[in-house]
Amino acid sequence: TALYATPDVASVTPWTNNGEISSFPVISQAAPAPDTRELALIDQTAAAVRAAPGGADIELPSCCGFTMLIRRTVLDAVGMLDGTALNRGYGEEVDWCMRARAAGWRHLQATGVFVAHEGTVSFRAEKTLRVAQNRGVVVARYPDYYGEFAAFQRNDPLSGARDLLRSLYAPFNRNRE
């Protein structure tokens, strides 16, 4: 799996319909969660894209917190998610990923996996407040992070994999015709 592909990987995150830079079909744009049948098809297509010649997992500035696979040894080394300074939801994964990166670890987009995400369900009306509060903590700790995140969005190192997934995912293509 992507998490154990090399010894310096701390965490991986899958493609999702609602996951900022890990979003599919379009970067940083939420899409409706697929139904069970669509989910299986997208996930199978993602696995085929990853397995194809040239398929690769791609380094991210941080993983998407709704679903991350974390290497236990890194969790032991850098500690748990900060639930004290960062109020529940939004930003804890960024803080953890940045601490792990500072210790020499990397984070990857697992390009062979897709997990559906119904965004904002856990926090609903709290989301705006939690994002604002926690963003302030992240900015104070990692002043360059959001600039790096914005540059990742602009350059979109995942575009090749995302485009291939989009081109091979037949239901998506039928919906676009």
Tab-separated table of N, CA and C in Angstrom:
chain	number	residue	atom	x	y	z
A	1	THR	N	0.829	-1.194	0.000
A	1	THR	CA	0.000	0.000	0.000
A	1	THR	C	0.869	1.251	0.000
A	2	ALA	N	0.263	2.365	-0.282
A	2	ALA	CA	0.971	3.642	-0.356
A	2	ALA	C	1.664	3.997	0.951
A	3	LEU	N	1.045	3.675	2.075
A	3	LEU	CA	1.621	4.050	3.366
A	3	LEU	C	2.975	3.390	3.589
A	4	TYR	N	3.135	2.183	3.098
A	4	TYR	CA	4.379	1.453	3.327
A	4	TYR	C	5.241	1.338	2.068
A	5	ALA	N	4.969	2.150	1.071
A	5	ALA	CA	5.744	2.117	-0.172
A	5	ALA	C	7.204	2.488	0.065
A	6	THR	N	7.439	3.469	0.908
A	6	THR	CA	8.789	3.871	1.291
A	6	THR	C	8.773	4.157	2.787
A	7	PRO	N	9.931	4.050	3.442
A	7	PRO	CA	9.942	4.195	4.900
A	7	PRO	C	9.714	5.612	5.414
A	8	ASP	N	9.671	6.617	4.527
A	8	ASP	CA	9.510	7.997	4.986
A	8	ASP	C	8.086	8.532	4.846
A	9	VAL	N	7.125	7.666	4.574
A	9	VAL	CA	5.732	8.098	4.425
A	9	VAL	C	5.033	8.052	5.785
A	10	ALA	N	4.491	9.184	6.192
A	10	ALA	CA	3.793	9.295	7.477
A	10	ALA	C	2.312	8.995	7.352
A	11	SER	N	1.705	9.486	6.261
A	11	SER	CA	0.262	9.331	6.118
A	11	SER	C	-0.121	9.393	4.645
A	12	VAL	N	-1.291	8.824	4.367
A	12	VAL	CA	-1.847	8.863	3.021
A	12	VAL	C	-3.318	9.225	3.119
A	13	THR	N	-3.813	9.791	2.047
A	13	THR	CA	-5.227	10.147	1.978
A	13	THR	C	-5.740	9.745	0.594
A	14	PRO	N	-6.995	9.335	0.477
A	14	PRO	CA	-7.538	8.887	-0.803
A	14	PRO	C	-8.121	10.037	-1.616
A	15	TRP	N	-8.452	9.728	-2.854
A	15	TRP	CA	-9.321	10.623	-3.613
A	15	TRP	C	-10.664	10.675	-2.899
A	16	THR	N	-11.374	11.758	-3.081
A	16	THR	CA	-12.712	11.875	-2.521
A	16	THR	C	-13.506	12.886	-3.339
A	17	ASN	N	-14.770	12.902	-3.159
A	17	ASN	CA	-15.617	13.890	-3.826
A	17	ASN	C	-15.600	15.230	-3.095
A	18	ASN	N	-15.078	15.265	-1.865
A	18	ASN	CA	-15.133	16.495	-1.075
A	18	ASN	C	-13.929	16.520	-0.130
A	19	GLY	N	-12.769	16.910	-0.668
A	19	GLY	CA	-11.567	16.855	0.145
A	19	GLY	C	-10.474	17.817	-0.291
A	20	GLU	N	-10.876	19.052	-0.602
A	20	GLU	CA	-9.884	20.074	-0.963
A	20	GLU	C	-8.992	19.588	-2.104
A	21	ILE	N	-7.667	19.529	-1.870
A	21	ILE	CA	-6.749	19.185	-2.957
A	21	ILE	C	-6.878	17.729	-3.399
A	22	SER	N	-7.516	16.896	-2.601
A	22	SER	CA	-7.714	15.488	-2.955
A	22	SER	C	-9.069	15.246	-3.609
A	23	SER	N	-9.749	16.317	-3.975
A	23	SER	CA	-11.082	16.181	-4.554
A	23	SER	C	-11.039	15.669	-5.989
A	24	PHE	N	-12.050	14.888	-6.322
A	24	PHE	CA	-12.299	14.403	-7.670
A	24	PHE	C	-13.776	14.617	-7.968
A	25	PRO	N	-14.137	15.141	-9.098
A	25	PRO	CA	-13.341	15.257	-10.313
A	25	PRO	C	-12.525	16.548	-10.451
A	26	VAL	N	-12.788	17.563	-9.631
A	26	VAL	CA	-12.098	18.848	-9.780
A	26	VAL	C	-11.431	19.213	-8.458
A	27	ILE	N	-10.187	19.646	-8.517
A	27	ILE	CA	-9.448	20.023	-7.317
A	27	ILE	C	-10.203	21.102	-6.546
A	28	SER	N	-10.281	20.932	-5.246
A	28	SER	CA	-10.847	21.901	-4.305
A	28	SER	C	-12.299	22.271	-4.578
A	29	GLN	N	-13.014	21.407	-5.286
A	29	GLN	CA	-14.442	21.625	-5.505
A	29	GLN	C	-15.208	20.399	-5.014
A	30	ALA	N	-16.097	20.621	-4.089
A	30	ALA	CA	-16.918	19.523	-3.586
A	30	ALA	C	-17.896	19.075	-4.660
A	31	ALA	N	-18.111	17.787	-4.716
A	31	ALA	CA	-19.101	17.202	-5.620
A	31	ALA	C	-20.021	16.334	-4.760
A	32	PRO	N	-21.209	16.048	-5.236
A	32	PRO	CA	-22.101	15.176	-4.461
A	32	PRO	C	-21.448	13.821	-4.204
A	33	ALA	N	-21.731	13.251	-3.056
A	33	ALA	CA	-21.202	11.918	-2.750
A	33	ALA	C	-21.807	10.910	-3.720
A	34	PRO	N	-20.978	10.031	-4.250
A	34	PRO	CA	-21.521	9.013	-5.160
A	34	PRO	C	-22.340	7.987	-4.395
A	35	ASP	N	-23.282	7.349	-5.097
A	35	ASP	CA	-24.015	6.261	-4.462
A	35	ASP	C	-23.099	5.041	-4.394
A	36	THR	N	-23.567	3.977	-3.795
A	36	THR	CA	-22.740	2.791	-3.557
A	36	THR	C	-22.181	2.214	-4.854
A	37	ARG	N	-22.997	2.130	-5.887
A	37	ARG	CA	-22.549	1.585	-7.176
A	37	ARG	C	-21.482	2.478	-7.790
A	38	GLU	N	-21.742	3.781	-7.812
A	38	GLU	CA	-20.759	4.724	-8.363
A	38	GLU	C	-19.458	4.693	-7.565
A	39	LEU	N	-19.580	4.608	-6.258
A	39	LEU	CA	-18.400	4.559	-5.405
A	39	LEU	C	-17.519	3.369	-5.773
A	40	ALA	N	-18.113	2.213	-5.942
A	40	ALA	CA	-17.351	1.021	-6.314
A	40	ALA	C	-16.676	1.202	-7.664
A	41	LEU	N	-17.383	1.792	-8.627
A	41	LEU	CA	-16.805	2.010	-9.961
A	41	LEU	C	-15.645	3.004	-9.924
A	42	ILE	N	-15.810	4.090	-9.197
A	42	ILE	CA	-14.731	5.084	-9.114
A	42	ILE	C	-13.522	4.469	-8.425
A	43	ASP	N	-13.757	3.742	-7.350
A	43	ASP	CA	-12.651	3.131	-6.614
A	43	ASP	C	-11.922	2.109	-7.492
A	44	GLN	N	-12.657	1.288	-8.234
A	44	GLN	CA	-12.031	0.310	-9.136
A	44	GLN	C	-11.223	1.010	-10.225
A	45	THR	N	-11.762	2.099	-10.753
A	45	THR	CA	-11.051	2.854	-11.783
A	45	THR	C	-9.790	3.483	-11.215
A	46	ALA	N	-9.882	4.035	-10.004
A	46	ALA	CA	-8.699	4.619	-9.362
A	46	ALA	C	-7.619	3.562	-9.171
A	47	ALA	N	-8.000	2.370	-8.742
A	47	ALA	CA	-7.022	1.291	-8.559
A	47	ALA	C	-6.352	0.942	-9.879
A	48	ALA	N	-7.126	0.915	-10.966
A	48	ALA	CA	-6.561	0.616	-12.286
A	48	ALA	C	-5.605	1.714	-12.746
A	49	VAL	N	-5.968	2.975	-12.478
A	49	VAL	CA	-5.090	4.102	-12.834
A	49	VAL	C	-3.776	3.994	-12.082
A	50	ARG	N	-3.848	3.696	-10.802
A	50	ARG	CA	-2.631	3.597	-9.983
A	50	ARG	C	-1.764	2.436	-10.442
A	51	ALA	N	-2.383	1.331	-10.839
A	51	ALA	CA	-1.643	0.135	-11.246
A	51	ALA	C	-1.052	0.252	-12.651
A	52	ALA	N	-1.539	1.189	-13.444
A	52	ALA	CA	-1.065	1.358	-14.826
A	52	ALA	C	0.383	1.847	-14.848
A	53	PRO	N	1.093	1.589	-15.938
A	53	PRO	CA	2.452	2.117	-16.056
A	53	PRO	C	2.455	3.635	-15.846
A	54	GLY	N	3.364	4.092	-15.028
A	54	GLY	CA	3.439	5.525	-14.727
A	54	GLY	C	2.550	5.955	-13.583
A	55	GLY	N	1.679	5.051	-13.102
A	55	GLY	CA	0.817	5.392	-11.970
A	55	GLY	C	1.668	5.575	-10.721
A	56	ALA	N	1.356	6.588	-9.947
A	56	ALA	CA	2.156	6.871	-8.748
A	56	ALA	C	1.309	7.586	-7.714
A	57	ASP	N	1.697	7.423	-6.468
A	57	ASP	CA	1.124	8.220	-5.394
A	57	ASP	C	1.917	9.519	-5.354
A	58	ILE	N	1.278	10.609	-4.976
A	58	ILE	CA	1.875	11.934	-5.131
A	58	ILE	C	1.948	12.642	-3.789
A	59	GLU	N	3.078	13.301	-3.550
A	59	GLU	CA	3.290	13.980	-2.270
A	59	GLU	C	2.371	15.188	-2.137
A	60	LEU	N	1.840	15.341	-0.937
A	60	LEU	CA	0.934	16.431	-0.583
A	60	LEU	C	1.553	17.279	0.526
A	61	PRO	N	1.134	18.540	0.658
A	61	PRO	CA	1.577	19.321	1.806
A	61	PRO	C	0.985	18.786	3.107
A	62	SER	N	-0.250	18.275	3.053
A	62	SER	CA	-0.892	17.625	4.192
A	62	SER	C	-2.031	16.779	3.657
A	63	CYS	N	-2.427	15.815	4.444
A	63	CYS	CA	-3.537	14.953	4.053
A	63	CYS	C	-4.862	15.601	4.437
A	64	CYS	N	-5.923	15.067	3.888
A	64	CYS	CA	-7.267	15.533	4.197
A	64	CYS	C	-7.758	14.778	5.433
A	65	GLY	N	-8.126	15.513	6.461
A	65	GLY	CA	-8.407	14.925	7.756
A	65	GLY	C	-9.617	14.028	7.839
A	66	PHE	N	-10.521	14.080	6.891
A	66	PHE	CA	-11.712	13.246	7.039
A	66	PHE	C	-11.351	11.764	6.954
A	67	THR	N	-10.280	11.439	6.237
A	67	THR	CA	-9.794	10.064	6.225
A	67	THR	C	-8.310	10.038	5.877
A	68	MET	N	-7.536	9.670	6.862
A	68	MET	CA	-6.094	9.538	6.702
A	68	MET	C	-5.682	8.183	7.254
A	69	LEU	N	-4.757	7.553	6.561
A	69	LEU	CA	-4.125	6.365	7.098
A	69	LEU	C	-2.768	6.826	7.614
A	70	ILE	N	-2.530	6.613	8.909
A	70	ILE	CA	-1.347	7.147	9.581
A	70	ILE	C	-0.453	5.996	10.035
A	71	ARG	N	0.828	6.140	9.761
A	71	ARG	CA	1.796	5.137	10.214
A	71	ARG	C	1.944	5.241	11.733
A	72	ARG	N	1.769	4.133	12.410
A	72	ARG	CA	1.788	4.123	13.874
A	72	ARG	C	3.105	4.643	14.453
A	73	THR	N	4.217	4.298	13.843
A	73	THR	CA	5.508	4.749	14.377
A	73	THR	C	5.639	6.269	14.311
A	74	VAL	N	5.015	6.883	13.318
A	74	VAL	CA	5.055	8.348	13.209
A	74	VAL	C	4.143	8.956	14.271
A	75	LEU	N	2.995	8.381	14.466
A	75	LEU	CA	2.092	8.844	15.515
A	75	LEU	C	2.793	8.779	16.878
A	76	ASP	N	3.506	7.706	17.119
A	76	ASP	CA	4.255	7.586	18.370
A	76	ASP	C	5.356	8.634	18.460
A	77	ALA	N	6.007	8.925	17.337
A	77	ALA	CA	7.146	9.858	17.329
A	77	ALA	C	6.721	11.318	17.446
A	78	VAL	N	5.652	11.718	16.743
A	78	VAL	CA	5.287	13.144	16.722
A	78	VAL	C	4.080	13.468	17.598
A	79	GLY	N	3.416	12.454	18.105
A	79	GLY	CA	2.280	12.677	18.982
A	79	GLY	C	0.951	12.629	18.254
A	80	MET	N	-0.082	12.780	19.038
A	80	MET	CA	-1.455	12.713	18.546
A	80	MET	C	-1.870	14.038	17.909
A	81	LEU	N	-3.065	14.056	17.358
A	81	LEU	CA	-3.641	15.309	16.867
A	81	LEU	C	-3.842	16.240	18.066
A	82	ASP	N	-3.644	17.520	17.847
A	82	ASP	CA	-3.784	18.507	18.919
A	82	ASP	C	-5.261	18.833	19.107
A	83	GLY	N	-5.834	18.319	20.166
A	83	GLY	CA	-7.229	18.592	20.479
A	83	GLY	C	-7.381	19.661	21.539
A	84	THR	N	-6.280	20.332	21.872
A	84	THR	CA	-6.311	21.365	22.905
A	84	THR	C	-6.359	22.751	22.264
A	85	ALA	N	-5.326	23.129	21.551
A	85	ALA	CA	-5.293	24.450	20.910
A	85	ALA	C	-6.204	24.501	19.689
A	86	LEU	N	-6.364	23.356	19.044
A	86	LEU	CA	-7.222	23.269	17.866
A	86	LEU	C	-8.556	22.685	18.294
A	87	ASN	N	-9.606	23.497	18.184
A	87	ASN	CA	-10.941	23.034	18.558
A	87	ASN	C	-11.410	21.995	17.561
A	88	ARG	N	-12.216	21.105	18.014
A	88	ARG	CA	-12.604	19.940	17.218
A	88	ARG	C	-13.006	20.274	15.788
A	89	GLY	N	-12.387	19.569	14.892
A	89	GLY	CA	-12.694	19.703	13.474
A	89	GLY	C	-11.911	20.806	12.798
A	90	TYR	N	-11.258	20.487	11.697
A	90	TYR	CA	-10.598	21.452	10.830
A	90	TYR	C	-9.251	21.948	11.368
A	91	GLY	N	-8.214	21.503	10.705
A	91	GLY	CA	-6.879	21.991	10.996
A	91	GLY	C	-6.014	21.066	11.819
A	92	GLU	N	-6.611	20.155	12.555
A	92	GLU	CA	-5.800	19.246	13.373
A	92	GLU	C	-4.880	18.403	12.502
A	93	GLU	N	-5.400	17.956	11.347
A	93	GLU	CA	-4.583	17.133	10.456
A	93	GLU	C	-3.452	17.940	9.835
A	94	VAL	N	-3.695	19.218	9.559
A	94	VAL	CA	-2.636	20.074	9.013
A	94	VAL	C	-1.521	20.206	10.040
A	95	ASP	N	-1.878	20.507	11.273
A	95	ASP	CA	-0.888	20.630	12.334
A	95	ASP	C	-0.091	19.337	12.471
A	96	TRP	N	-0.772	18.200	12.510
A	96	TRP	CA	-0.087	16.923	12.651
A	96	TRP	C	0.835	16.664	11.457
A	97	CYS	N	0.341	16.909	10.263
A	97	CYS	CA	1.154	16.690	9.065
A	97	CYS	C	2.384	17.596	9.051
A	98	MET	N	2.227	18.822	9.480
A	98	MET	CA	3.369	19.741	9.511
A	98	MET	C	4.389	19.304	10.562
A	99	ARG	N	3.930	18.828	11.704
A	99	ARG	CA	4.866	18.311	12.716
A	99	ARG	C	5.617	17.100	12.177
A	100	ALA	N	4.903	16.232	11.484
A	100	ALA	CA	5.547	15.050	10.911
A	100	ALA	C	6.548	15.456	9.823
A	101	ARG	N	6.175	16.411	8.994
A	101	ARG	CA	7.106	16.881	7.956
A	101	ARG	C	8.364	17.470	8.569
A	102	ALA	N	8.208	18.225	9.632
A	102	ALA	CA	9.368	18.820	10.311
A	102	ALA	C	10.311	17.732	10.831
A	103	ALA	N	9.776	16.550	11.086
A	103	ALA	CA	10.587	15.427	11.554
A	103	ALA	C	11.088	14.566	10.389
A	104	GLY	N	10.835	15.002	9.146
A	104	GLY	CA	11.362	14.301	7.976
A	104	GLY	C	10.425	13.343	7.281
A	105	TRP	N	9.166	13.342	7.640
A	105	TRP	CA	8.187	12.446	7.044
A	105	TRP	C	7.458	13.122	5.889
A	106	ARG	N	6.852	12.311	5.015
A	106	ARG	CA	6.079	12.819	3.872
A	106	ARG	C	4.640	12.330	3.954
A	107	HIS	N	3.779	12.997	3.188
A	107	HIS	CA	2.354	12.656	3.109
A	107	HIS	C	2.005	12.464	1.645
A	108	LEU	N	1.196	11.458	1.356
A	108	LEU	CA	0.893	11.114	-0.028
A	108	LEU	C	-0.599	11.065	-0.315
A	109	GLN	N	-0.912	11.388	-1.566
A	109	GLN	CA	-2.222	11.112	-2.134
A	109	GLN	C	-2.172	9.671	-2.605
A	110	ALA	N	-3.011	8.826	-2.058
A	110	ALA	CA	-3.113	7.440	-2.508
A	110	ALA	C	-4.001	7.450	-3.747
A	111	THR	N	-3.388	7.484	-4.909
A	111	THR	CA	-4.133	7.676	-6.156
A	111	THR	C	-4.926	6.446	-6.580
A	112	GLY	N	-4.759	5.333	-5.886
A	112	GLY	CA	-5.491	4.126	-6.242
A	112	GLY	C	-6.717	3.854	-5.399
A	113	VAL	N	-7.139	4.852	-4.612
A	113	VAL	CA	-8.261	4.648	-3.684
A	113	VAL	C	-9.187	5.858	-3.737
A	114	PHE	N	-10.481	5.598	-3.648
A	114	PHE	CA	-11.485	6.662	-3.572
A	114	PHE	C	-12.412	6.367	-2.397
A	115	VAL	N	-12.651	7.378	-1.559
A	115	VAL	CA	-13.575	7.262	-0.423
A	115	VAL	C	-14.560	8.433	-0.500
A	116	ALA	N	-15.832	8.139	-0.439
A	116	ALA	CA	-16.854	9.193	-0.482
A	116	ALA	C	-16.861	9.971	0.828
A	117	HIS	N	-17.205	11.262	0.717
A	117	HIS	CA	-17.237	12.125	1.908
A	117	HIS	C	-18.398	13.104	1.802
A	118	GLU	N	-19.305	12.991	2.727
A	118	GLU	CA	-20.428	13.924	2.824
A	118	GLU	C	-19.966	15.047	3.748
A	119	GLY	N	-19.501	16.136	3.190
A	119	GLY	CA	-18.877	17.205	3.962
A	119	GLY	C	-19.809	17.954	4.894
A	120	THR	N	-19.242	18.485	5.962
A	120	THR	CA	-19.872	19.369	6.933
A	120	THR	C	-20.944	18.689	7.784
A	121	VAL	N	-21.121	17.410	7.663
A	121	VAL	CA	-22.156	16.720	8.424
A	121	VAL	C	-21.849	16.747	9.919
A	122	SER	N	-20.596	16.548	10.283
A	122	SER	CA	-20.240	16.495	11.703
A	122	SER	C	-20.379	17.836	12.401
A	123	PHE	N	-20.168	18.931	11.681
A	123	PHE	CA	-20.082	20.231	12.339
A	123	PHE	C	-21.153	21.222	11.912
A	124	ARG	N	-21.782	20.966	10.786
A	124	ARG	CA	-22.872	21.811	10.285
A	124	ARG	C	-22.620	23.298	10.502
A	125	ALA	N	-23.433	23.957	11.310
A	125	ALA	CA	-23.346	25.412	11.494
A	125	ALA	C	-22.063	25.830	12.202
A	126	GLU	N	-21.423	24.917	12.908
A	126	GLU	CA	-20.172	25.223	13.604
A	126	GLU	C	-18.992	25.388	12.653
A	127	LYS	N	-19.107	24.894	11.440
A	127	LYS	CA	-17.964	24.820	10.540
A	127	LYS	C	-17.253	26.158	10.396
A	128	THR	N	-17.967	27.204	10.095
A	128	THR	CA	-17.347	28.516	9.862
A	128	THR	C	-16.535	28.959	11.068
A	129	LEU	N	-17.092	28.821	12.238
A	129	LEU	CA	-16.393	29.189	13.470
A	129	LEU	C	-15.155	28.330	13.673
A	130	ARG	N	-15.293	27.010	13.544
A	130	ARG	CA	-14.158	26.098	13.757
A	130	ARG	C	-13.043	26.368	12.754
A	131	VAL	N	-13.387	26.576	11.503
A	131	VAL	CA	-12.368	26.864	10.478
A	131	VAL	C	-11.628	28.145	10.837
A	132	ALA	N	-12.344	29.192	11.176
A	132	ALA	CA	-11.706	30.480	11.503
A	132	ALA	C	-10.803	30.362	12.727
A	133	GLN	N	-11.301	29.742	13.782
A	133	GLN	CA	-10.491	29.592	14.994
A	133	GLN	C	-9.236	28.770	14.732
A	134	ASN	N	-9.401	27.651	14.105
A	134	ASN	CA	-8.279	26.746	13.908
A	134	ASN	C	-7.310	27.244	12.842
A	135	ARG	N	-7.820	27.960	11.863
A	135	ARG	CA	-6.924	28.534	10.853
A	135	ARG	C	-5.946	29.500	11.521
A	136	GLY	N	-6.424	30.287	12.478
A	136	GLY	CA	-5.552	31.203	13.202
A	136	GLY	C	-4.417	30.475	13.911
A	137	VAL	N	-4.713	29.318	14.494
A	137	VAL	CA	-3.686	28.519	15.174
A	137	VAL	C	-2.681	27.991	14.156
A	138	VAL	N	-3.187	27.468	13.042
A	138	VAL	CA	-2.300	26.926	11.999
A	138	VAL	C	-1.402	28.029	11.446
A	139	VAL	N	-1.959	29.199	11.169
A	139	VAL	CA	-1.165	30.318	10.639
A	139	VAL	C	-0.082	30.736	11.628
A	140	ALA	N	-0.433	30.789	12.904
A	140	ALA	CA	0.554	31.168	13.921
A	140	ALA	C	1.689	30.149	14.001
A	141	ARG	N	1.373	28.893	13.881
A	141	ARG	CA	2.393	27.839	13.984
A	141	ARG	C	3.170	27.636	12.690
A	142	TYR	N	2.494	27.775	11.561
A	142	TYR	CA	3.092	27.465	10.253
A	142	TYR	C	2.742	28.580	9.270
A	143	PRO	N	3.395	29.726	9.381
A	143	PRO	CA	3.011	30.885	8.580
A	143	PRO	C	3.065	30.667	7.066
A	144	ASP	N	3.846	29.710	6.610
A	144	ASP	CA	3.971	29.472	5.170
A	144	ASP	C	3.006	28.419	4.637
A	145	TYR	N	2.293	27.750	5.518
A	145	TYR	CA	1.483	26.616	5.081
A	145	TYR	C	0.420	26.997	4.048
A	146	TYR	N	-0.381	28.004	4.319
A	146	TYR	CA	-1.482	28.314	3.395
A	146	TYR	C	-0.978	28.821	2.050
A	147	GLY	N	0.173	29.459	2.027
A	147	GLY	CA	0.792	29.820	0.756
A	147	GLY	C	1.218	28.588	-0.023
A	148	GLU	N	1.785	27.624	0.673
A	148	GLU	CA	2.178	26.365	0.042
A	148	GLU	C	0.940	25.621	-0.467
A	149	PHE	N	-0.114	25.620	0.338
A	149	PHE	CA	-1.367	24.971	-0.052
A	149	PHE	C	-1.933	25.627	-1.312
A	150	ALA	N	-1.941	26.955	-1.353
A	150	ALA	CA	-2.447	27.684	-2.524
A	150	ALA	C	-1.598	27.386	-3.757
A	151	ALA	N	-0.291	27.312	-3.587
A	151	ALA	CA	0.592	26.983	-4.712
A	151	ALA	C	0.309	25.571	-5.216
A	152	PHE	N	0.045	24.646	-4.297
A	152	PHE	CA	-0.303	23.279	-4.692
A	152	PHE	C	-1.584	23.296	-5.523
A	153	GLN	N	-2.571	24.067	-5.080
A	153	GLN	CA	-3.825	24.165	-5.837
A	153	GLN	C	-3.573	24.728	-7.237
A	154	ARG	N	-2.771	25.786	-7.330
A	154	ARG	CA	-2.482	26.403	-8.636
A	154	ARG	C	-1.745	25.444	-9.564
A	155	ASN	N	-0.719	24.795	-9.036
A	155	ASN	CA	0.124	23.912	-9.854
A	155	ASN	C	-0.491	22.532	-10.051
A	156	ASP	N	-1.319	22.125	-9.134
A	156	ASP	CA	-2.029	20.846	-9.118
A	156	ASP	C	-1.182	19.668	-9.598
A	157	PRO	N	-0.218	19.228	-8.787
A	157	PRO	CA	0.575	18.059	-9.150
A	157	PRO	C	-0.250	16.787	-9.328
A	158	LEU	N	-1.493	16.801	-8.887
A	158	LEU	CA	-2.384	15.653	-9.055
A	158	LEU	C	-3.161	15.698	-10.366
A	159	SER	N	-2.977	16.747	-11.157
A	159	SER	CA	-3.810	16.926	-12.356
A	159	SER	C	-3.692	15.770	-13.337
A	160	GLY	N	-2.497	15.238	-13.534
A	160	GLY	CA	-2.337	14.125	-14.469
A	160	GLY	C	-3.121	12.904	-14.025
A	161	ALA	N	-2.979	12.547	-12.757
A	161	ALA	CA	-3.710	11.393	-12.223
A	161	ALA	C	-5.212	11.668	-12.205
A	162	ARG	N	-5.591	12.889	-11.832
A	162	ARG	CA	-7.014	13.245	-11.793
A	162	ARG	C	-7.613	13.205	-13.208
A	163	ASP	N	-6.873	13.732	-14.183
A	163	ASP	CA	-7.356	13.730	-15.567
A	163	ASP	C	-7.501	12.311	-16.108
A	164	LEU	N	-6.531	11.459	-15.802
A	164	LEU	CA	-6.617	10.074	-16.261
A	164	LEU	C	-7.790	9.366	-15.603
A	165	LEU	N	-7.971	9.560	-14.319
A	165	LEU	CA	-9.110	8.968	-13.623
A	165	LEU	C	-10.421	9.467	-14.229
A	166	ARG	N	-10.490	10.762	-14.479
A	166	ARG	CA	-11.700	11.348	-15.072
A	166	ARG	C	-11.945	10.767	-16.463
A	167	SER	N	-10.896	10.590	-17.254
A	167	SER	CA	-11.059	10.092	-18.622
A	167	SER	C	-11.476	8.621	-18.651
A	168	LEU	N	-11.057	7.851	-17.658
A	168	LEU	CA	-11.369	6.421	-17.646
A	168	LEU	C	-12.643	6.079	-16.904
A	169	TYR	N	-13.116	6.984	-16.088
A	169	TYR	CA	-14.324	6.710	-15.315
A	169	TYR	C	-15.536	6.931	-16.222
A	170	ALA	N	-16.031	5.856	-16.795
A	170	ALA	CA	-17.063	5.918	-17.831
A	170	ALA	C	-18.327	6.690	-17.423
A	171	PRO	N	-18.907	6.476	-16.243
A	171	PRO	CA	-20.118	7.235	-15.883
A	171	PRO	C	-19.877	8.741	-15.876
A	172	PHE	N	-18.696	9.170	-15.469
A	172	PHE	CA	-18.394	10.596	-15.500
A	172	PHE	C	-18.418	11.103	-16.936
A	173	ASN	N	-17.834	10.342	-17.844
A	173	ASN	CA	-17.793	10.761	-19.235
A	173	ASN	C	-19.185	10.795	-19.854
A	174	ARG	N	-20.031	9.815	-19.504
A	174	ARG	CA	-21.401	9.830	-20.023
A	174	ARG	C	-22.163	11.053	-19.531
A	175	ASN	N	-21.927	11.450	-18.280
A	175	ASN	CA	-22.620	12.607	-17.728
A	175	ASN	C	-22.165	13.910	-18.376
A	176	ARG	N	-20.985	13.923	-18.959
A	176	ARG	CA	-20.431	15.135	-19.559
A	176	ARG	C	-20.787	15.271	-21.037
A	177	GLU	N	-21.280	14.200	-21.657
A	177	GLU	CA	-21.575	14.245	-23.104
A	177	GLU	C	-22.877	14.949	-23.383
